[in-house]
PDB file of C-alpha atoms in Angstrom:
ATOM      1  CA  UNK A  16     -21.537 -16.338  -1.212  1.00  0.00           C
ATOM      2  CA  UNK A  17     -18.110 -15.759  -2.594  1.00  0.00           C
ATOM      3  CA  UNK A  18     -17.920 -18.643  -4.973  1.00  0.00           C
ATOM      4  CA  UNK A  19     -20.410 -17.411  -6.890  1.00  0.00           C
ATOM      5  CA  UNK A  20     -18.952 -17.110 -10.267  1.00  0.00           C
ATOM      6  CA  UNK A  21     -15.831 -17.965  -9.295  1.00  0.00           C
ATOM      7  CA  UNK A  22     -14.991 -20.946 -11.753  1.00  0.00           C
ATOM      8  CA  UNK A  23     -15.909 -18.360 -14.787  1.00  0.00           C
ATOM      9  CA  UNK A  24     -13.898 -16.038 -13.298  1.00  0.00           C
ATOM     10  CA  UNK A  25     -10.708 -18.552 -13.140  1.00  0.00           C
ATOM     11  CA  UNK A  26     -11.376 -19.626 -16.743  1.00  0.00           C
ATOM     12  CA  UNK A  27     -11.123 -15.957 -17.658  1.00  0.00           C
ATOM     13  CA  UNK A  28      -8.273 -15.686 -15.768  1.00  0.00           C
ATOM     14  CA  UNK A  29      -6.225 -18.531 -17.311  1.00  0.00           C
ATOM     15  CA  UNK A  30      -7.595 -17.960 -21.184  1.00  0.00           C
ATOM     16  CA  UNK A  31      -5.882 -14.021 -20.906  1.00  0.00           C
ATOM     17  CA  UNK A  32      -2.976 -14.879 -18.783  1.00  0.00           C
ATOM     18  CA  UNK A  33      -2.413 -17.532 -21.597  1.00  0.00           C
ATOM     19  CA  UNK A  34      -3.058 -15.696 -24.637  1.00  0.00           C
ATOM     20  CA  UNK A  35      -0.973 -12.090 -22.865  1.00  0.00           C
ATOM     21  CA  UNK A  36       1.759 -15.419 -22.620  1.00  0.00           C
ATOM     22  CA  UNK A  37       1.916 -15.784 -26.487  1.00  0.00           C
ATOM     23  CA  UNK A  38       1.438 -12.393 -27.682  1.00  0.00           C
ATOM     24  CA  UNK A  39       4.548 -11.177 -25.014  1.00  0.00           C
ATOM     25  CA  UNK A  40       6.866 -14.288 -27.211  1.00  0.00           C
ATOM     26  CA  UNK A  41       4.884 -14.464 -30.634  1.00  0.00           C
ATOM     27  CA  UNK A  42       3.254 -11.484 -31.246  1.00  0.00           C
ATOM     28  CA  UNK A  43       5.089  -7.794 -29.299  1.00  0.00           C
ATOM     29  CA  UNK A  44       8.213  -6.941 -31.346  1.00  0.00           C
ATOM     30  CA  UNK A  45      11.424  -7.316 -29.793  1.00  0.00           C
ATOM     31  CA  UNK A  46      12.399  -3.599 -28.445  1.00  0.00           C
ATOM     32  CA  UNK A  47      15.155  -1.807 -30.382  1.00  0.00           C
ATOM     33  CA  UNK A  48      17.147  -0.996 -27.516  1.00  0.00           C
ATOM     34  CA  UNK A  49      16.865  -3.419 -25.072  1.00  0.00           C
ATOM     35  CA  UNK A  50      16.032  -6.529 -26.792  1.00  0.00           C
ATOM     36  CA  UNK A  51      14.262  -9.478 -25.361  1.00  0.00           C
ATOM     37  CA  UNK A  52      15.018  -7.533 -21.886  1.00  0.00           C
ATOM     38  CA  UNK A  53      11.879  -5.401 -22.614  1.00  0.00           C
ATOM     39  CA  UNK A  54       9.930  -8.669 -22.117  1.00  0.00           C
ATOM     40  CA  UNK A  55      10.302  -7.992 -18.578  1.00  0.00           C
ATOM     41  CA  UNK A  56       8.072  -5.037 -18.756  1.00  0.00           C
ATOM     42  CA  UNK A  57       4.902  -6.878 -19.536  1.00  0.00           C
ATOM     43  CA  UNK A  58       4.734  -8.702 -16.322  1.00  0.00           C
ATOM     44  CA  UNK A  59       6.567  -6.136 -14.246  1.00  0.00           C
ATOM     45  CA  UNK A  60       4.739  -3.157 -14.819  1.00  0.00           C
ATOM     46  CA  UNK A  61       0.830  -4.665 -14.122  1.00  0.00           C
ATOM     47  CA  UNK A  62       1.478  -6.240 -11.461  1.00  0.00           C
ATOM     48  CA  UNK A  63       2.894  -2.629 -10.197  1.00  0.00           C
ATOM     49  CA  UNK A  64      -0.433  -0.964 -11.189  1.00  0.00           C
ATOM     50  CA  UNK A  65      -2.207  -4.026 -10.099  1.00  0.00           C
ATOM     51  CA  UNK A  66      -0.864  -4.170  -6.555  1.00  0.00           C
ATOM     52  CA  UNK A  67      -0.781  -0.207  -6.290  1.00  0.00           C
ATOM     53  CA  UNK A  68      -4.367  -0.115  -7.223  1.00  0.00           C
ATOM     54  CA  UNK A  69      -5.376  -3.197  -4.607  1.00  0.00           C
ATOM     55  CA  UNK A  70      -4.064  -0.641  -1.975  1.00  0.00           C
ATOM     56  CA  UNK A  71      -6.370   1.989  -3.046  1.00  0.00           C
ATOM     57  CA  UNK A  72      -9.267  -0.801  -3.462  1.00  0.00           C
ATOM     58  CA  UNK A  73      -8.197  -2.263   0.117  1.00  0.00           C
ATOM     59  CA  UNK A  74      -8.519   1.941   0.986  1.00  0.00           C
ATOM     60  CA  UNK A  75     -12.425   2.191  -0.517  1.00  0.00           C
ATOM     61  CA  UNK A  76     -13.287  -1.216   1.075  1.00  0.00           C
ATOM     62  CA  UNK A  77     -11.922   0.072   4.474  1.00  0.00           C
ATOM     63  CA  UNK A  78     -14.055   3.233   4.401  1.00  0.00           C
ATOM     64  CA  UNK A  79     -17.462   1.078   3.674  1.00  0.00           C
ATOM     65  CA  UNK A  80     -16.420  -0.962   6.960  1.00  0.00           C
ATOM     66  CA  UNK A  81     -16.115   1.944   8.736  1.00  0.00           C
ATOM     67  CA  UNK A  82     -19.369   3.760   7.439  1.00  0.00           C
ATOM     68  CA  UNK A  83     -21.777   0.416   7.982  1.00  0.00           C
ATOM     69  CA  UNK A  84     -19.684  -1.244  10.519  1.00  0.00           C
ATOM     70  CA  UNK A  85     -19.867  -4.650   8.855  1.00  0.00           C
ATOM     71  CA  UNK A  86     -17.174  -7.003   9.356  1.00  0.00           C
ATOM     72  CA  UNK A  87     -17.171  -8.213   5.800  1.00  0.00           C
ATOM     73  CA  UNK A  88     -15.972  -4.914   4.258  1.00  0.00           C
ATOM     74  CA  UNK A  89     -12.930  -5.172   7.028  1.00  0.00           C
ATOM     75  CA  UNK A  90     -11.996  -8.945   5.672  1.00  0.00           C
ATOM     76  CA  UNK A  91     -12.728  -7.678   1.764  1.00  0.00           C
ATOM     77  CA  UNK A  92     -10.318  -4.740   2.822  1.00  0.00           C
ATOM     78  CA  UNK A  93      -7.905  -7.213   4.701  1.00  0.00           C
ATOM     79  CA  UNK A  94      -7.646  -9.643   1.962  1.00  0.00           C
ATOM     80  CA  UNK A  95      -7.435  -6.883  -0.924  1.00  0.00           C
ATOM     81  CA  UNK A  96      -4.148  -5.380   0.526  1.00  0.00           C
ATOM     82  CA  UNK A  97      -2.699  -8.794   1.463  1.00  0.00           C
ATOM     83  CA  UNK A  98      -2.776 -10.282  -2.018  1.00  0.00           C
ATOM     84  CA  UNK A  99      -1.442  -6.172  -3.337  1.00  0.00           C
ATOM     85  CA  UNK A 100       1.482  -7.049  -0.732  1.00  0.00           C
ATOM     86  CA  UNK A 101       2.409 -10.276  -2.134  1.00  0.00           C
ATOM     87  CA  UNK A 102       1.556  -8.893  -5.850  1.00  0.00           C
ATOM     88  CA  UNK A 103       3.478  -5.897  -4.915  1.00  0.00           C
ATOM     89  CA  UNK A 104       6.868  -8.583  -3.800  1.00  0.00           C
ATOM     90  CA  UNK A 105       6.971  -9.991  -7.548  1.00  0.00           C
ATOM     91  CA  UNK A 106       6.588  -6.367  -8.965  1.00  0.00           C
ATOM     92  CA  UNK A 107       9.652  -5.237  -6.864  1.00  0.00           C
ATOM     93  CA  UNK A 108      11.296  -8.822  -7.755  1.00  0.00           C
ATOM     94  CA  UNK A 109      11.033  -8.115 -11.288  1.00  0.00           C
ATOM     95  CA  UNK A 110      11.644  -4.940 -11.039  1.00  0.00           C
ATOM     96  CA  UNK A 111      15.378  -5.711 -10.091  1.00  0.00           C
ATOM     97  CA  UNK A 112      15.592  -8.495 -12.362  1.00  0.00           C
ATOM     98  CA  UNK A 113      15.304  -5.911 -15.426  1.00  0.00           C
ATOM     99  CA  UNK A 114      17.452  -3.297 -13.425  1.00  0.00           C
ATOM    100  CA  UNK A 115      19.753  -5.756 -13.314  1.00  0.00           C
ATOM    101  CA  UNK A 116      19.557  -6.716 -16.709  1.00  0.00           C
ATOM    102  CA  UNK A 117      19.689  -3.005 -18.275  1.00  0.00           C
ATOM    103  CA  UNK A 118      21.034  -1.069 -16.099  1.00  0.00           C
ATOM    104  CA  UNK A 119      24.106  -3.950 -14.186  1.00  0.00           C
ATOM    105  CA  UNK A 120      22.590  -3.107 -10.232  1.00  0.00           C
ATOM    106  CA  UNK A 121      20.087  -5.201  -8.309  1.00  0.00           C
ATOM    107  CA  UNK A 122      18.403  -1.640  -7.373  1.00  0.00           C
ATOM    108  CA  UNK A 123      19.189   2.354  -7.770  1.00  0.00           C
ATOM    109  CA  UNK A 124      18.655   4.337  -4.717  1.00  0.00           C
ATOM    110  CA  UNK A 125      18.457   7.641  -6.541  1.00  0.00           C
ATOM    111  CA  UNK A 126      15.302   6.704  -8.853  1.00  0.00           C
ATOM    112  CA  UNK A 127      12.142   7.877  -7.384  1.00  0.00           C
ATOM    113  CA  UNK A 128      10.148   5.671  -8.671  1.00  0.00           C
ATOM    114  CA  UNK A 129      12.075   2.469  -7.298  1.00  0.00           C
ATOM    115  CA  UNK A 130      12.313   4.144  -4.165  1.00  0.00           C
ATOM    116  CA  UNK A 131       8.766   5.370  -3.388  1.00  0.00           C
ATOM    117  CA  UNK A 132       7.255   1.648  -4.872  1.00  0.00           C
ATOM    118  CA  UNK A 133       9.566   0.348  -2.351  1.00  0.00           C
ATOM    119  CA  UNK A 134       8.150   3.518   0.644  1.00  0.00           C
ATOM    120  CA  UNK A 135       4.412   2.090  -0.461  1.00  0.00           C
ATOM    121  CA  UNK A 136       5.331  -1.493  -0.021  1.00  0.00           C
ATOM    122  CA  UNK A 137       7.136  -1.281   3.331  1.00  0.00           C
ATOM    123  CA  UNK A 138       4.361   1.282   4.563  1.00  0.00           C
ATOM    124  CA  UNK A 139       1.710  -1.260   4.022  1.00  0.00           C
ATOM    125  CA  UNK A 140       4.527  -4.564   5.585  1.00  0.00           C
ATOM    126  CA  UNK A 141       3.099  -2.402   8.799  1.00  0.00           C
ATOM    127  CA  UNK A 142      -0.492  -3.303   8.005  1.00  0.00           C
ATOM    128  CA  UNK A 143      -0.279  -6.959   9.448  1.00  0.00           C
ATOM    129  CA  UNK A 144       1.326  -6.547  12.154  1.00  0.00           C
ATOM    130  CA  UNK A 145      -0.528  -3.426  13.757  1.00  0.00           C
ATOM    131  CA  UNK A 146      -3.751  -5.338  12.444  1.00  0.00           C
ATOM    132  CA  UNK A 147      -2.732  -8.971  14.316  1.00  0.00           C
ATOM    133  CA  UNK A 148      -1.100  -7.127  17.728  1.00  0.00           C
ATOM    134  CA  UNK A 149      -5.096  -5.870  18.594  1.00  0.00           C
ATOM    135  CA  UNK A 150      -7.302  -8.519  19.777  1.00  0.00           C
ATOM    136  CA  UNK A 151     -10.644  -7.194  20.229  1.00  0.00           C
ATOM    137  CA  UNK A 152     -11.887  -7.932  16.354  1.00  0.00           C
ATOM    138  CA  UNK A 153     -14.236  -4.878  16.396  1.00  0.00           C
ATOM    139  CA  UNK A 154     -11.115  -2.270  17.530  1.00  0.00           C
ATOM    140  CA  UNK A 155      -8.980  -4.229  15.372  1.00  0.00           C
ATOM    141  CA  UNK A 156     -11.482  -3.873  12.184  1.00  0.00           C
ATOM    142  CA  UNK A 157     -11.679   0.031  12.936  1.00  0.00           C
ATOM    143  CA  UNK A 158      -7.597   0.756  13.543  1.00  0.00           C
ATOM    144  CA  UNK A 159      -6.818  -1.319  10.256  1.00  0.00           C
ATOM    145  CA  UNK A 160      -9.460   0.478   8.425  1.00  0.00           C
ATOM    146  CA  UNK A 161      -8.101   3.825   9.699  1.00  0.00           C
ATOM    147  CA  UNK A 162      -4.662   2.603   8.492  1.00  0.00           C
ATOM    148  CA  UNK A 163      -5.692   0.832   5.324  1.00  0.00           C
ATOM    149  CA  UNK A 164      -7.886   4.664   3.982  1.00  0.00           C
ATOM    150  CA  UNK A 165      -4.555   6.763   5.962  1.00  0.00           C
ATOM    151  CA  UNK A 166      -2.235   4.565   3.496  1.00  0.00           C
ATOM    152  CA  UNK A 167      -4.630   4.167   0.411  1.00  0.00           C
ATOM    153  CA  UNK A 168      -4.725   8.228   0.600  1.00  0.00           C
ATOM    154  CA  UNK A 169      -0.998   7.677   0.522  1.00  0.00           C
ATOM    155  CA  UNK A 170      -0.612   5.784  -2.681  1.00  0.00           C
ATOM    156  CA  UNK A 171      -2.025   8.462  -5.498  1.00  0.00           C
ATOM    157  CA  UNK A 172      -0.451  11.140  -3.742  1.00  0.00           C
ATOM    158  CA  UNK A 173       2.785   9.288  -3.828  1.00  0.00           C
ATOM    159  CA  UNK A 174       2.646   8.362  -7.718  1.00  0.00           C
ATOM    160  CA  UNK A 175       1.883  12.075  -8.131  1.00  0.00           C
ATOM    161  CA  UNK A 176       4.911  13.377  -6.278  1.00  0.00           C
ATOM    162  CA  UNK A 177       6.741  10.914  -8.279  1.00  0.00           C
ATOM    163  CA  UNK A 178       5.878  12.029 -11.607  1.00  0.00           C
ATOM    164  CA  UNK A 179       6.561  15.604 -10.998  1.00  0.00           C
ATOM    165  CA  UNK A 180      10.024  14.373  -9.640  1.00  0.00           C
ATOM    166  CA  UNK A 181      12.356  15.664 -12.671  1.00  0.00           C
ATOM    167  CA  UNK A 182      15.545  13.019 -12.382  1.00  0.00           C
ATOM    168  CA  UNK A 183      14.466   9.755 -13.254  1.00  0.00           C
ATOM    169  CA  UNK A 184      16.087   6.946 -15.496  1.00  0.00           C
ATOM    170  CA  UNK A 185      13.145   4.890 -14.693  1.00  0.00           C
ATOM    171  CA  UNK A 186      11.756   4.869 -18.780  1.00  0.00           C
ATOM    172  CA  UNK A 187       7.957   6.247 -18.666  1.00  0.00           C
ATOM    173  CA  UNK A 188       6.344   3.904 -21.587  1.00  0.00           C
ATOM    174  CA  UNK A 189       3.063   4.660 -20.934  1.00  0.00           C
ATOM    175  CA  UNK A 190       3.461   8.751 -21.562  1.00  0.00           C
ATOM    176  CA  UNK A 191       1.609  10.676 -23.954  1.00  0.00           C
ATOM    177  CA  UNK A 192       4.965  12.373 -25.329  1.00  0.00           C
ATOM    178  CA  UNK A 193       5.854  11.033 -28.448  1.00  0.00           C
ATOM    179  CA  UNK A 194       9.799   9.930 -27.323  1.00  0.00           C
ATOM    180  CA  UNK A 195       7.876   7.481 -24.354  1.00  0.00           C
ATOM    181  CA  UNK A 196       5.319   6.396 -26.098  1.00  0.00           C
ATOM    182  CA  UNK A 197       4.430   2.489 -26.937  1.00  0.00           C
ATOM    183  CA  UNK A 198       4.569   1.070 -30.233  1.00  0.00           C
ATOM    184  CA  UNK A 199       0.516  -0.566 -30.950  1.00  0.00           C
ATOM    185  CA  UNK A 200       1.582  -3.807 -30.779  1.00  0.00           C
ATOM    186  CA  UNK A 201       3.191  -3.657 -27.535  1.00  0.00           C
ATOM    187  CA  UNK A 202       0.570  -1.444 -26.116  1.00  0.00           C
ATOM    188  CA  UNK A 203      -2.060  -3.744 -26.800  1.00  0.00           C
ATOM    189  CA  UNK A 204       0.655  -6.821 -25.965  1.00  0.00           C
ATOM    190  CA  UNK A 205       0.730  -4.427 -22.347  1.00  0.00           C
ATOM    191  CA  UNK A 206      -2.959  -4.077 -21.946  1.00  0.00           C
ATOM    192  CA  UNK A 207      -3.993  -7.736 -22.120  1.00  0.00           C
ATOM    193  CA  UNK A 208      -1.137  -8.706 -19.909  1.00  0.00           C
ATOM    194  CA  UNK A 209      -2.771  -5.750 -17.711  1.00  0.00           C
ATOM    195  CA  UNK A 210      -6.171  -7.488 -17.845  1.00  0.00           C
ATOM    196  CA  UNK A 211      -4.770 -10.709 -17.085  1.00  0.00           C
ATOM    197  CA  UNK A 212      -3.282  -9.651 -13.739  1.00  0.00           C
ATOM    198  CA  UNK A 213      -6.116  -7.909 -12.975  1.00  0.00           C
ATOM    199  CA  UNK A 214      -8.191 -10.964 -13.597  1.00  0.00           C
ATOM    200  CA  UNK A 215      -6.141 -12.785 -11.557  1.00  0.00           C
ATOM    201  CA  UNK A 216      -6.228 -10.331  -8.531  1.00  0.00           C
ATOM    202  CA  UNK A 217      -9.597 -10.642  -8.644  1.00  0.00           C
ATOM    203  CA  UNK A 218      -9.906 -14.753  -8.803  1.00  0.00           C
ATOM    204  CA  UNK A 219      -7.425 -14.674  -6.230  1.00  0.00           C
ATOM    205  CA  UNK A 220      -9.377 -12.622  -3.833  1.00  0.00           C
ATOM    206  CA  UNK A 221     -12.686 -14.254  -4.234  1.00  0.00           C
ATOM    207  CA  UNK A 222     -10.664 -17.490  -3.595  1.00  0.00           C
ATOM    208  CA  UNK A 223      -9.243 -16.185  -0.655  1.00  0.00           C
ATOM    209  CA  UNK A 224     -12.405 -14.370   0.741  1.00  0.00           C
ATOM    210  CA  UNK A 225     -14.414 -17.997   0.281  1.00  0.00           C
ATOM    211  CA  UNK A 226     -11.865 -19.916   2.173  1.00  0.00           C
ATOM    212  CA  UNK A 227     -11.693 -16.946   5.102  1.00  0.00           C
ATOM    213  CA  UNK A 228     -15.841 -17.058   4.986  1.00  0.00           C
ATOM    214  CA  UNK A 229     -15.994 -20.928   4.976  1.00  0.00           C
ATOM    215  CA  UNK A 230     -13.925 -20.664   8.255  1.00  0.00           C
ATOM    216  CA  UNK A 231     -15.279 -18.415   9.860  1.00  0.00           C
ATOM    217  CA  UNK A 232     -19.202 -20.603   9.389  1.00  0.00           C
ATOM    218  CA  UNK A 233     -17.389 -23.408  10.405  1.00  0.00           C
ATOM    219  CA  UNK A 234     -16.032 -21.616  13.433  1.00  0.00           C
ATOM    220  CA  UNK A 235     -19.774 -20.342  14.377  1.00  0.00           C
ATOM    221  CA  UNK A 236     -21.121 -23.797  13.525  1.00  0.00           C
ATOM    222  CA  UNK A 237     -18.762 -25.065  15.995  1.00  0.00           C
ATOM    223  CA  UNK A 238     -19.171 -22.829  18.586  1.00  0.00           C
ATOM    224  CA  UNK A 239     -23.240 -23.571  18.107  1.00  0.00           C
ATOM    225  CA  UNK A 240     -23.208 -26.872  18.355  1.00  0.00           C
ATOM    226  CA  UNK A 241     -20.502 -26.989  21.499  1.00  0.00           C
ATOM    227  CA  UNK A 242     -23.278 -24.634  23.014  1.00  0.00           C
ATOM    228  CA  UNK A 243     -25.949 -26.938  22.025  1.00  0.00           C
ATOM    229  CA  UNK A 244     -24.191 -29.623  23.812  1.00  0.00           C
ATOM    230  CA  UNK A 245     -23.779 -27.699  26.968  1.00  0.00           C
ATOM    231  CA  UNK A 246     -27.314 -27.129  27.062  1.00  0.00           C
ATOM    232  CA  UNK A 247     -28.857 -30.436  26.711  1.00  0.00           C
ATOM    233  CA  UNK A 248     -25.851 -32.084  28.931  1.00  0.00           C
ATOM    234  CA  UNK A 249     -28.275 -35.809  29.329  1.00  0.00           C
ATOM    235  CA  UNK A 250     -28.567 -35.988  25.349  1.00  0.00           C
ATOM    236  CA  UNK A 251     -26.988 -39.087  23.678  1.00  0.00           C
ATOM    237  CA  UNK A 252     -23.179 -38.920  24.088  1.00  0.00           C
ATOM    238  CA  UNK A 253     -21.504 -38.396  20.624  1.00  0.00           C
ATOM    239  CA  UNK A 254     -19.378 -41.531  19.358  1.00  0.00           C
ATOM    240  CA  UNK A 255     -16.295 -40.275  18.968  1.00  0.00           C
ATOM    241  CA  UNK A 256     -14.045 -37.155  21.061  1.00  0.00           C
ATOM    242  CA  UNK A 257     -14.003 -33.649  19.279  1.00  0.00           C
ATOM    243  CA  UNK A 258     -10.642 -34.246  17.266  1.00  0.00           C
ATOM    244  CA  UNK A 259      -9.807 -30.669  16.341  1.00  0.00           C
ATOM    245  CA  UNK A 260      -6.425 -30.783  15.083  1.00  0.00           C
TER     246      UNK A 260
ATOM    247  CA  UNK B   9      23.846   0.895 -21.456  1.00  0.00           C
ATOM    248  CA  UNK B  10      22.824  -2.638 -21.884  1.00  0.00           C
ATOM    249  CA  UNK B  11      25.115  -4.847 -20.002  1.00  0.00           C
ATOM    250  CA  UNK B  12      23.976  -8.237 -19.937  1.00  0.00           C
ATOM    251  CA  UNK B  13      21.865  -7.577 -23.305  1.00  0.00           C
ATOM    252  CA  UNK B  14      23.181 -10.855 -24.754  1.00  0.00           C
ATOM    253  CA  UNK B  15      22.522 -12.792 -22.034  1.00  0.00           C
ATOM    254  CA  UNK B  16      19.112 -11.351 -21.489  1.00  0.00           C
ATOM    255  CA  UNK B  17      17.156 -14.578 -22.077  1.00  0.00           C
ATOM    256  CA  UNK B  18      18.183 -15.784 -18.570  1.00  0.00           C
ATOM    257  CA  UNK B  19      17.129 -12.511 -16.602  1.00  0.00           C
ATOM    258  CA  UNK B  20      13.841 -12.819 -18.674  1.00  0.00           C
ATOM    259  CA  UNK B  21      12.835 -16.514 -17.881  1.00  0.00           C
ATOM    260  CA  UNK B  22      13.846 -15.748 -14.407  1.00  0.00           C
ATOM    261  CA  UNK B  23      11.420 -12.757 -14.286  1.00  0.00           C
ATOM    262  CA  UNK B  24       8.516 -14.986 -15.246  1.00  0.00           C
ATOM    263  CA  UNK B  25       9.560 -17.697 -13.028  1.00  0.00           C
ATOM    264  CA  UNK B  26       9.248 -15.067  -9.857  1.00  0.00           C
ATOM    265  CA  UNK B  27       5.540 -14.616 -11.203  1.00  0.00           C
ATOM    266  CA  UNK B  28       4.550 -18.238 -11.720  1.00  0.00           C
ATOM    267  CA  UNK B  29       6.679 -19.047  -8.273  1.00  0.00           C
ATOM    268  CA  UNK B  30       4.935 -16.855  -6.718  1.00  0.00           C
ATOM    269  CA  UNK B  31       1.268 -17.735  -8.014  1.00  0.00           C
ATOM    270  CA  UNK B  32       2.226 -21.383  -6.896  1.00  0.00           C
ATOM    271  CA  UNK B  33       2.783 -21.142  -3.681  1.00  0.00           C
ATOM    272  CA  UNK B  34      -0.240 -18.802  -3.124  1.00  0.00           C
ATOM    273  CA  UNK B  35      -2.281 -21.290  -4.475  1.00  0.00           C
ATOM    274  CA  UNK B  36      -0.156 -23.871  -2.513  1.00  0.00           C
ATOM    275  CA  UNK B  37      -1.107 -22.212   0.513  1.00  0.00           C
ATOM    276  CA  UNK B  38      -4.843 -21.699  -0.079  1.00  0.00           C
ATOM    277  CA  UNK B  39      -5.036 -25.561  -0.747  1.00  0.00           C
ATOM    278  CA  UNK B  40      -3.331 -26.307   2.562  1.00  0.00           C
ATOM    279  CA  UNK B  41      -6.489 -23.638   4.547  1.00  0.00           C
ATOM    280  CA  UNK B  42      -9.046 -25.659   2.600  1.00  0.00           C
ATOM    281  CA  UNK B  43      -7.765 -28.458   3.238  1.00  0.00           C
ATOM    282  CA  UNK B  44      -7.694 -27.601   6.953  1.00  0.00           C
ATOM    283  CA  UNK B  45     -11.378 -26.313   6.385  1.00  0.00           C
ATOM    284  CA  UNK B  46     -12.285 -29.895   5.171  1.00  0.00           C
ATOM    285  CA  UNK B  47     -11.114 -31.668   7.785  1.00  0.00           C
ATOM    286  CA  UNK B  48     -12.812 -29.089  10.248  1.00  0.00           C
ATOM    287  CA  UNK B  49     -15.985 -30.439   8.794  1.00  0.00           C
ATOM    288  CA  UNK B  50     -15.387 -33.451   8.780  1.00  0.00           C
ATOM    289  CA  UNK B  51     -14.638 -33.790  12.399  1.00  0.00           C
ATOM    290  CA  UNK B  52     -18.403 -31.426  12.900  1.00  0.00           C
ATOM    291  CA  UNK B  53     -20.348 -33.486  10.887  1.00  0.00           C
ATOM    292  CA  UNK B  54     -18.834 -37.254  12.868  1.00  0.00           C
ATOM    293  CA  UNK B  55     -19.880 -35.315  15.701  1.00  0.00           C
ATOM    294  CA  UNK B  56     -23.098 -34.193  14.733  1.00  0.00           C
ATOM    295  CA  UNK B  57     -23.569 -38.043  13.898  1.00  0.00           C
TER     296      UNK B  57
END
């Protein structure tokens, strides 16, 4: 069901991952004032938007579960914010790299926008653990859904607050002021790179939601056939004990 | 401003190691769930022999 068109997706995936991967060496200038440093920047910044907008996805997903009730919209929701968590841990990874690169520290406490990236991603380290600490799967679909749309609300507002924030040394590239704005060939360097992270969210997450649906057949298939068994108790022993690892 | 501008290189080829690092061992840890999955199966279907 979920590996449907998942090897086009993956070829997609690696063709503008590649090709973002040339243009960011061969193609972008180098920036005036930073240098190759700026390079940073093209892998830093989508995986930012990508993981900030996998929250709000993980958000939408979590409101469908709890309007139909279905448990696959709780383990699309599930799987969307996990992969924004771990996309979000190279974005803040990055993210220091360059601070430390430009600015000489690891990480500035009084930047907003480090700080509130970092208020998002710590926000949503609760998800997993509140999620995994409820047993019954149908309370545990509902609370995590109630978190995931409470914390997906958060996000937007968040960025918002941020922008109006006035001291920031955090550069804003992708403004419409003239002084901020990207050079064409860097802008278009930035969207591809963009597109390829978002590609690769998405392969990623069909991946992820095929292996977590193949499991959970198994698991039912198992469960039949164990009840099968039970019920016909003088069928033909099987060959060989049940060697679940 | 720039402090380490002429060493930059290094702080950039780490930055894309994080990223490929970190896509590796996601895939890394798919491959070890399917591979769990296919032995699952395996043991269903000698059963179901």
């Amino acid at each position: 069901m979920y590996g449907r068109g998942l090897r086009a997706l993956s070829i997609a995936t690696a063709v503008v991952l590649t090709g973002a991967a040339v243009m960011v060496f061969f193609y972008a200038p180098k920036e005036a004032d930073q240098g190759i440093i700026q390079k940073i920047f093209y892998v830093h910044v989508p995986l930012a938007i990508v993981a900030l907008c996998g929250f709000v996805a993980g958000g939408l997903l979590a409101i469908k579960q709890l309007r139909t009730g279905e448990t696959k919209w709780d383990m699309r929701s599930y799987v969307a914010i996990h992969l924004s968590l771990v996309f979000a841990v190279g974005a803040l990874i990055t993210g220091s790299i360059w601070a430390k690169a430009s600015w000489g520290h690891w990480w500035v406490w009084d930047e907003p926008v480090l700080v509130s990236f970092l208020i998002v991603f710590l926000l949503y380290c609760c998800y997993q653990p509140l999620r995994f600490s409820i047993e019954d799967p149908e309370k545990q679909a509902r609370y995590a859904s109630v978190f995931a749309i409470a914390a997906g609300a958060f996000v937007p507002i968040n960025f918002m607050a941020v922008r109006l924030a006035t001291a920031h040394i955090h550069p804003r590239v992708l403004s419409k002021t003239t002084d901020g704005s990207l050079p064409t060939e860097m802008l278009i360097t930035f969207l591809v790179s963009l597109l390829g992270v978002a590609l690769l969210f998405a392969t990623l997450w069909k991946v992820e939601l095929t292996a977590k649906n193949a499991s959970m057949k198994l698991k039912r298939l198992r469960r039949r056939l164990e009840a099968a068994e039970h019920a016909a108790p003088s069928g033909p022993p099987s060959p060989e004990p049940v060697g679940a690892p | 401003m720039l402090v380490l501008a002429a060493s930059g290189g290094k702080y950039v080829a780490a930055a894309y190691a994080v990223f490929l690092a970190l896509i590796l061992v996601y895939v890394a840890i798919m491959a070890t769930k399917l591979a769990r999955i296919e032995r699952e199966l395996d043991d269903l279907s000698r059963e179901d022999r």
